Amino acid sequence: MINCKDKPNLQHEKIVLPKINFWESQPSSSLPFEFKYHPDSIMDFFYTIENYKSTGKIAAQNSFNTLFSDATLFRVSDDLMAKDENGYPYKGNAYFFKKLPDFHNHKIMLFTYENSNQEYYLPYMELQTFDKDKLLIDKMIVAGGFAKDCSWNRSFSIDKNFTLTVTDTESCFDTEKEDIVDEKTIVWKYQIQENGRILEIKEKAL
């Protein structure tokens, strides 16, 4: 019989739960990676924040959302009408969209948002780089667009060498001629550096 005063010598095995690294809580997309809007459905529901939410591409509760840095300078050629648009710089929140592979221990993130001050606009996409302590290094707008009588569309791709290609296309529709006029395409090239900065390497007009 066991005396109530006697405590059984039970050995409890200590369970150590693995610590989840903040950066590892989201998987990385592989390179090369590209994003562009398809002209046939450029103002379709497919390209809206609401659809991104309903399809699980973004989430309001994602902790990565808090990393977003707003008021980004809009880099655009003086040859494009998009430079005259109001609503820049955007000040507000954004949604985490994708995590790209690390480059020299720097984190490369994509965020998306809609600017409520601009009508007929598609969601913007921003690429932002961070150090391991979550401090912003650099950022730029890599995708966006609007559809009016004159339209602008920006797409981008990033290759395995972390070379970033940003393509601006712009055109107008002539209602009298019932044809597209004033088409322009400008391609920007950038390189993500070892220090996380985004450096322009060339600009070429086609």
PDB file of C-alpha atoms in Angstrom:
ATOM      1  CA  MET A   1       0.000   0.000   0.000  1.00  0.00           C
ATOM      2  CA  ILE A   2       1.298   3.460  -0.902  1.00  0.00           C
ATOM      3  CA  ASN A   3       1.265   5.990   1.881  1.00  0.00           C
ATOM      4  CA  CYS A   4      -0.548   9.164   0.872  1.00  0.00           C
ATOM      5  CA  LYS A   5       2.420  11.132   2.117  1.00  0.00           C
ATOM      6  CA  ASP A   6       4.727   9.297  -0.206  1.00  0.00           C
ATOM      7  CA  LYS A   7       5.021  10.918  -3.635  1.00  0.00           C
ATOM      8  CA  PRO A   8       5.508   8.505  -6.488  1.00  0.00           C
ATOM      9  CA  ASN A   9       8.767   9.113  -8.327  1.00  0.00           C
ATOM     10  CA  LEU A  10       7.335   9.778 -11.759  1.00  0.00           C
ATOM     11  CA  GLN A  11       9.790  10.730 -14.486  1.00  0.00           C
ATOM     12  CA  HIS A  12       8.285  13.294 -16.853  1.00  0.00           C
ATOM     13  CA  GLU A  13      10.071  13.638 -20.145  1.00  0.00           C
ATOM     14  CA  LYS A  14      10.561  17.296 -21.031  1.00  0.00           C
ATOM     15  CA  ILE A  15       9.088  18.128 -24.416  1.00  0.00           C
ATOM     16  CA  VAL A  16      10.935  20.873 -26.264  1.00  0.00           C
ATOM     17  CA  LEU A  17       8.837  22.560 -28.917  1.00  0.00           C
ATOM     18  CA  PRO A  18      10.778  23.842 -31.920  1.00  0.00           C
ATOM     19  CA  LYS A  19      11.021  27.599 -32.222  1.00  0.00           C
ATOM     20  CA  ILE A  20       9.491  28.858 -35.431  1.00  0.00           C
ATOM     21  CA  ASN A  21      11.649  31.458 -37.143  1.00  0.00           C
ATOM     22  CA  PHE A  22       9.551  34.445 -38.244  1.00  0.00           C
ATOM     23  CA  TRP A  23      10.971  34.395 -41.759  1.00  0.00           C
ATOM     24  CA  GLU A  24      10.470  30.643 -42.129  1.00  0.00           C
ATOM     25  CA  SER A  25       6.763  30.863 -41.308  1.00  0.00           C
ATOM     26  CA  GLN A  26       6.083  31.583 -44.988  1.00  0.00           C
ATOM     27  CA  PRO A  27       7.380  29.439 -47.872  1.00  0.00           C
ATOM     28  CA  SER A  28       9.418  31.069 -50.627  1.00  0.00           C
ATOM     29  CA  SER A  29       8.420  31.051 -54.276  1.00  0.00           C
ATOM     30  CA  SER A  30      11.101  29.803 -56.632  1.00  0.00           C
ATOM     31  CA  LEU A  31      12.887  31.870 -59.263  1.00  0.00           C
ATOM     32  CA  PRO A  32      12.373  32.842 -62.007  1.00  0.00           C
ATOM     33  CA  PHE A  33       9.116  34.546 -61.038  1.00  0.00           C
ATOM     34  CA  GLU A  34       6.916  36.915 -63.034  1.00  0.00           C
ATOM     35  CA  PHE A  35       3.689  38.831 -62.610  1.00  0.00           C
ATOM     36  CA  LYS A  36       1.630  40.577 -65.257  1.00  0.00           C
ATOM     37  CA  TYR A  37      -1.955  41.556 -65.918  1.00  0.00           C
ATOM     38  CA  HIS A  38      -3.618  39.979 -68.925  1.00  0.00           C
ATOM     39  CA  PRO A  39      -5.184  42.637 -71.207  1.00  0.00           C
ATOM     40  CA  ASP A  40      -8.263  40.520 -71.984  1.00  0.00           C
ATOM     41  CA  SER A  41      -9.348  40.674 -68.355  1.00  0.00           C
ATOM     42  CA  ILE A  42      -7.437  43.698 -67.081  1.00  0.00           C
ATOM     43  CA  MET A  43     -10.386  45.111 -65.130  1.00  0.00           C
ATOM     44  CA  ASP A  44     -11.898  41.739 -64.325  1.00  0.00           C
ATOM     45  CA  PHE A  45     -12.717  40.622 -60.775  1.00  0.00           C
ATOM     46  CA  PHE A  46      -9.712  38.304 -61.062  1.00  0.00           C
ATOM     47  CA  TYR A  47      -7.435  41.283 -60.408  1.00  0.00           C
ATOM     48  CA  THR A  48      -8.937  42.685 -57.219  1.00  0.00           C
ATOM     49  CA  ILE A  49      -8.036  42.607 -53.548  1.00  0.00           C
ATOM     50  CA  GLU A  50     -11.393  40.918 -52.880  1.00  0.00           C
ATOM     51  CA  ASN A  51     -10.500  38.043 -55.191  1.00  0.00           C
ATOM     52  CA  TYR A  52      -7.003  37.751 -53.744  1.00  0.00           C
ATOM     53  CA  LYS A  53      -8.614  37.338 -50.315  1.00  0.00           C
ATOM     54  CA  SER A  54     -11.242  34.823 -51.427  1.00  0.00           C
ATOM     55  CA  THR A  55      -8.641  32.664 -53.188  1.00  0.00           C
ATOM     56  CA  GLY A  56      -6.200  32.739 -50.267  1.00  0.00           C
ATOM     57  CA  LYS A  57      -3.499  34.742 -52.044  1.00  0.00           C
ATOM     58  CA  ILE A  58      -3.565  37.315 -49.229  1.00  0.00           C
ATOM     59  CA  ALA A  59      -4.897  37.392 -45.662  1.00  0.00           C
ATOM     60  CA  ALA A  60      -5.732  40.268 -43.333  1.00  0.00           C
ATOM     61  CA  GLN A  61      -4.258  38.401 -40.343  1.00  0.00           C
ATOM     62  CA  ASN A  62      -0.883  37.616 -41.920  1.00  0.00           C
ATOM     63  CA  SER A  63       1.878  38.938 -39.639  1.00  0.00           C
ATOM     64  CA  PHE A  64       4.000  39.762 -42.693  1.00  0.00           C
ATOM     65  CA  ASN A  65       1.545  42.560 -43.565  1.00  0.00           C
ATOM     66  CA  THR A  66       3.089  44.700 -40.828  1.00  0.00           C
ATOM     67  CA  LEU A  67       6.442  44.778 -42.633  1.00  0.00           C
ATOM     68  CA  PHE A  68       5.079  46.886 -45.487  1.00  0.00           C
ATOM     69  CA  SER A  69       6.599  50.350 -45.879  1.00  0.00           C
ATOM     70  CA  ASP A  70       4.348  52.898 -47.614  1.00  0.00           C
ATOM     71  CA  ALA A  71       5.033  56.239 -49.366  1.00  0.00           C
ATOM     72  CA  THR A  72       7.139  54.552 -52.053  1.00  0.00           C
ATOM     73  CA  LEU A  73       8.567  56.764 -54.798  1.00  0.00           C
ATOM     74  CA  PHE A  74       6.919  55.991 -58.151  1.00  0.00           C
ATOM     75  CA  ARG A  75       9.718  55.462 -60.662  1.00  0.00           C
ATOM     76  CA  VAL A  76       8.322  56.044 -64.139  1.00  0.00           C
ATOM     77  CA  SER A  77       9.627  57.497 -67.395  1.00  0.00           C
ATOM     78  CA  ASP A  78       8.839  61.121 -68.246  1.00  0.00           C
ATOM     79  CA  ASP A  79       7.730  59.802 -71.655  1.00  0.00           C
ATOM     80  CA  LEU A  80       4.674  58.121 -70.146  1.00  0.00           C
ATOM     81  CA  MET A  81       1.378  59.741 -69.195  1.00  0.00           C
ATOM     82  CA  ALA A  82       1.345  57.689 -65.996  1.00  0.00           C
ATOM     83  CA  LYS A  83       3.814  60.171 -64.492  1.00  0.00           C
ATOM     84  CA  ASP A  84       1.030  62.801 -64.376  1.00  0.00           C
ATOM     85  CA  GLU A  85      -1.352  60.671 -62.328  1.00  0.00           C
ATOM     86  CA  ASN A  86      -2.345  61.845 -58.869  1.00  0.00           C
ATOM     87  CA  GLY A  87      -2.367  59.684 -55.775  1.00  0.00           C
ATOM     88  CA  TYR A  88       1.369  59.179 -55.341  1.00  0.00           C
ATOM     89  CA  PRO A  89       2.895  58.370 -53.034  1.00  0.00           C
ATOM     90  CA  TYR A  90       0.424  55.892 -51.591  1.00  0.00           C
ATOM     91  CA  LYS A  91       0.087  56.093 -47.805  1.00  0.00           C
ATOM     92  CA  GLY A  92      -1.649  53.195 -46.131  1.00  0.00           C
ATOM     93  CA  ASN A  93      -1.543  49.469 -45.472  1.00  0.00           C
ATOM     94  CA  ALA A  94      -0.859  46.569 -47.812  1.00  0.00           C
ATOM     95  CA  TYR A  95      -1.131  42.792 -47.915  1.00  0.00           C
ATOM     96  CA  PHE A  96       1.766  40.361 -48.033  1.00  0.00           C
ATOM     97  CA  PHE A  97       1.619  38.561 -51.401  1.00  0.00           C
ATOM     98  CA  LYS A  98       4.772  36.478 -51.931  1.00  0.00           C
ATOM     99  CA  LYS A  99       8.115  35.740 -50.340  1.00  0.00           C
ATOM    100  CA  LEU A 100      10.963  35.281 -52.813  1.00  0.00           C
ATOM    101  CA  PRO A 101      14.236  33.450 -52.080  1.00  0.00           C
ATOM    102  CA  ASP A 102      16.770  35.156 -49.814  1.00  0.00           C
ATOM    103  CA  PHE A 103      19.716  36.923 -51.411  1.00  0.00           C
ATOM    104  CA  HIS A 104      22.840  37.182 -49.224  1.00  0.00           C
ATOM    105  CA  ASN A 105      20.610  36.745 -46.161  1.00  0.00           C
ATOM    106  CA  HIS A 106      18.385  39.639 -47.249  1.00  0.00           C
ATOM    107  CA  LYS A 107      14.651  39.038 -47.483  1.00  0.00           C
ATOM    108  CA  ILE A 108      12.697  39.833 -50.649  1.00  0.00           C
ATOM    109  CA  MET A 109       8.967  40.348 -50.223  1.00  0.00           C
ATOM    110  CA  LEU A 110       6.039  41.261 -52.474  1.00  0.00           C
ATOM    111  CA  PHE A 111       3.089  43.297 -51.191  1.00  0.00           C
ATOM    112  CA  THR A 112      -0.139  44.367 -52.883  1.00  0.00           C
ATOM    113  CA  TYR A 113      -2.703  47.098 -52.249  1.00  0.00           C
ATOM    114  CA  GLU A 114      -5.406  49.195 -53.897  1.00  0.00           C
ATOM    115  CA  ASN A 115      -5.113  52.978 -53.852  1.00  0.00           C
ATOM    116  CA  SER A 116      -8.589  54.288 -53.027  1.00  0.00           C
ATOM    117  CA  ASN A 117      -7.585  57.741 -54.315  1.00  0.00           C
ATOM    118  CA  GLN A 118      -7.313  56.416 -57.868  1.00  0.00           C
ATOM    119  CA  GLU A 119     -10.254  55.177 -59.940  1.00  0.00           C
ATOM    120  CA  TYR A 120     -10.036  52.472 -62.607  1.00  0.00           C
ATOM    121  CA  TYR A 121      -6.750  51.226 -61.170  1.00  0.00           C
ATOM    122  CA  LEU A 122      -5.547  47.686 -60.678  1.00  0.00           C
ATOM    123  CA  PRO A 123      -3.874  46.668 -57.409  1.00  0.00           C
ATOM    124  CA  TYR A 124      -0.271  47.746 -57.148  1.00  0.00           C
ATOM    125  CA  MET A 125       2.529  45.303 -56.433  1.00  0.00           C
ATOM    126  CA  GLU A 126       5.632  46.395 -54.515  1.00  0.00           C
ATOM    127  CA  LEU A 127       8.914  44.559 -54.070  1.00  0.00           C
ATOM    128  CA  GLN A 128      10.620  45.405 -50.780  1.00  0.00           C
ATOM    129  CA  THR A 129      13.894  44.120 -49.330  1.00  0.00           C
ATOM    130  CA  PHE A 130      14.648  43.681 -45.618  1.00  0.00           C
ATOM    131  CA  ASP A 131      17.532  42.621 -43.426  1.00  0.00           C
ATOM    132  CA  LYS A 132      17.234  39.720 -40.978  1.00  0.00           C
ATOM    133  CA  ASP A 133      16.105  42.157 -38.260  1.00  0.00           C
ATOM    134  CA  LYS A 134      13.053  43.198 -40.335  1.00  0.00           C
ATOM    135  CA  LEU A 135      14.514  46.596 -41.220  1.00  0.00           C
ATOM    136  CA  LEU A 136      13.644  47.959 -44.658  1.00  0.00           C
ATOM    137  CA  ILE A 137      16.530  48.245 -47.134  1.00  0.00           C
ATOM    138  CA  ASP A 138      14.900  49.251 -50.435  1.00  0.00           C
ATOM    139  CA  LYS A 139      11.583  49.152 -52.304  1.00  0.00           C
ATOM    140  CA  MET A 140       9.914  49.858 -55.627  1.00  0.00           C
ATOM    141  CA  ILE A 141       6.565  49.559 -57.411  1.00  0.00           C
ATOM    142  CA  VAL A 142       6.866  46.636 -59.840  1.00  0.00           C
ATOM    143  CA  ALA A 143       3.284  46.143 -61.091  1.00  0.00           C
ATOM    144  CA  GLY A 144       0.130  48.176 -61.551  1.00  0.00           C
ATOM    145  CA  GLY A 145      -2.136  49.609 -64.189  1.00  0.00           C
ATOM    146  CA  PHE A 146      -5.227  51.554 -65.121  1.00  0.00           C
ATOM    147  CA  ALA A 147      -7.785  51.291 -67.906  1.00  0.00           C
ATOM    148  CA  LYS A 148      -9.296  54.465 -69.335  1.00  0.00           C
ATOM    149  CA  ASP A 149      -9.283  55.883 -72.867  1.00  0.00           C
ATOM    150  CA  CYS A 150      -5.531  55.768 -72.371  1.00  0.00           C
ATOM    151  CA  SER A 151      -4.224  52.800 -70.417  1.00  0.00           C
ATOM    152  CA  TRP A 152      -1.013  51.959 -68.582  1.00  0.00           C
ATOM    153  CA  ASN A 153       0.172  48.535 -67.501  1.00  0.00           C
ATOM    154  CA  ARG A 154       3.307  47.583 -65.550  1.00  0.00           C
ATOM    155  CA  SER A 155       4.546  43.993 -65.247  1.00  0.00           C
ATOM    156  CA  PHE A 156       7.760  42.492 -63.919  1.00  0.00           C
ATOM    157  CA  SER A 157       9.912  39.394 -63.746  1.00  0.00           C
ATOM    158  CA  ILE A 158      12.904  38.397 -61.628  1.00  0.00           C
ATOM    159  CA  ASP A 159      15.404  35.750 -62.709  1.00  0.00           C
ATOM    160  CA  LYS A 160      17.709  33.398 -60.804  1.00  0.00           C
ATOM    161  CA  ASN A 161      20.449  36.046 -60.802  1.00  0.00           C
ATOM    162  CA  PHE A 162      18.069  38.457 -59.032  1.00  0.00           C
ATOM    163  CA  THR A 163      17.878  40.671 -62.112  1.00  0.00           C
ATOM    164  CA  LEU A 164      14.581  42.525 -62.156  1.00  0.00           C
ATOM    165  CA  THR A 165      12.868  43.438 -65.440  1.00  0.00           C
ATOM    166  CA  VAL A 166      10.051  45.980 -65.182  1.00  0.00           C
ATOM    167  CA  THR A 167       7.992  46.641 -68.319  1.00  0.00           C
ATOM    168  CA  ASP A 168       5.722  49.669 -68.802  1.00  0.00           C
ATOM    169  CA  THR A 169       3.234  49.629 -71.683  1.00  0.00           C
ATOM    170  CA  GLU A 170       0.963  52.516 -72.524  1.00  0.00           C
ATOM    171  CA  SER A 171      -1.563  53.134 -75.301  1.00  0.00           C
ATOM    172  CA  CYS A 172      -4.670  55.145 -76.163  1.00  0.00           C
ATOM    173  CA  PHE A 173      -7.829  54.191 -78.018  1.00  0.00           C
ATOM    174  CA  ASP A 174      -8.897  56.539 -80.816  1.00  0.00           C
ATOM    175  CA  THR A 175     -12.711  56.421 -80.928  1.00  0.00           C
ATOM    176  CA  GLU A 176     -12.858  57.993 -84.399  1.00  0.00           C
ATOM    177  CA  LYS A 177     -10.387  55.578 -85.941  1.00  0.00           C
ATOM    178  CA  GLU A 178     -11.559  52.772 -83.646  1.00  0.00           C
ATOM    179  CA  ASP A 179      -7.967  51.742 -83.238  1.00  0.00           C
ATOM    180  CA  ILE A 180      -5.164  51.776 -80.669  1.00  0.00           C
ATOM    181  CA  VAL A 181      -2.723  54.671 -81.066  1.00  0.00           C
ATOM    182  CA  ASP A 182       0.317  56.103 -79.281  1.00  0.00           C
ATOM    183  CA  GLU A 183       1.610  52.740 -78.129  1.00  0.00           C
ATOM    184  CA  LYS A 184       4.768  52.871 -76.013  1.00  0.00           C
ATOM    185  CA  THR A 185       6.801  50.216 -74.248  1.00  0.00           C
ATOM    186  CA  ILE A 186       9.653  50.975 -71.878  1.00  0.00           C
ATOM    187  CA  VAL A 187      11.736  48.269 -70.225  1.00  0.00           C
ATOM    188  CA  TRP A 188      13.646  48.930 -67.015  1.00  0.00           C
ATOM    189  CA  LYS A 189      16.420  46.674 -65.719  1.00  0.00           C
ATOM    190  CA  TYR A 190      17.423  46.484 -62.068  1.00  0.00           C
ATOM    191  CA  GLN A 191      19.764  44.304 -60.064  1.00  0.00           C
ATOM    192  CA  ILE A 192      19.290  43.418 -56.411  1.00  0.00           C
ATOM    193  CA  GLN A 193      22.691  44.000 -54.829  1.00  0.00           C
ATOM    194  CA  GLU A 194      24.469  42.014 -52.122  1.00  0.00           C
ATOM    195  CA  ASN A 195      23.541  44.770 -49.651  1.00  0.00           C
ATOM    196  CA  GLY A 196      19.842  44.469 -50.554  1.00  0.00           C
ATOM    197  CA  ARG A 197      19.636  47.699 -52.548  1.00  0.00           C
ATOM    198  CA  ILE A 198      17.812  47.748 -55.907  1.00  0.00           C
ATOM    199  CA  LEU A 199      20.113  49.304 -58.516  1.00  0.00           C
ATOM    200  CA  GLU A 200      19.027  50.329 -62.015  1.00  0.00           C
ATOM    201  CA  ILE A 201      21.349  48.870 -64.632  1.00  0.00           C
ATOM    202  CA  LYS A 202      19.758  50.150 -67.849  1.00  0.00           C
ATOM    203  CA  GLU A 203      16.672  51.648 -69.428  1.00  0.00           C
ATOM    204  CA  LYS A 204      15.670  50.755 -72.944  1.00  0.00           C
ATOM    205  CA  ALA A 205      12.824  52.065 -75.091  1.00  0.00           C
ATOM    206  CA  LEU A 206      11.392  49.728 -77.723  1.00  0.00           C
TER     207      LEU A 206
END
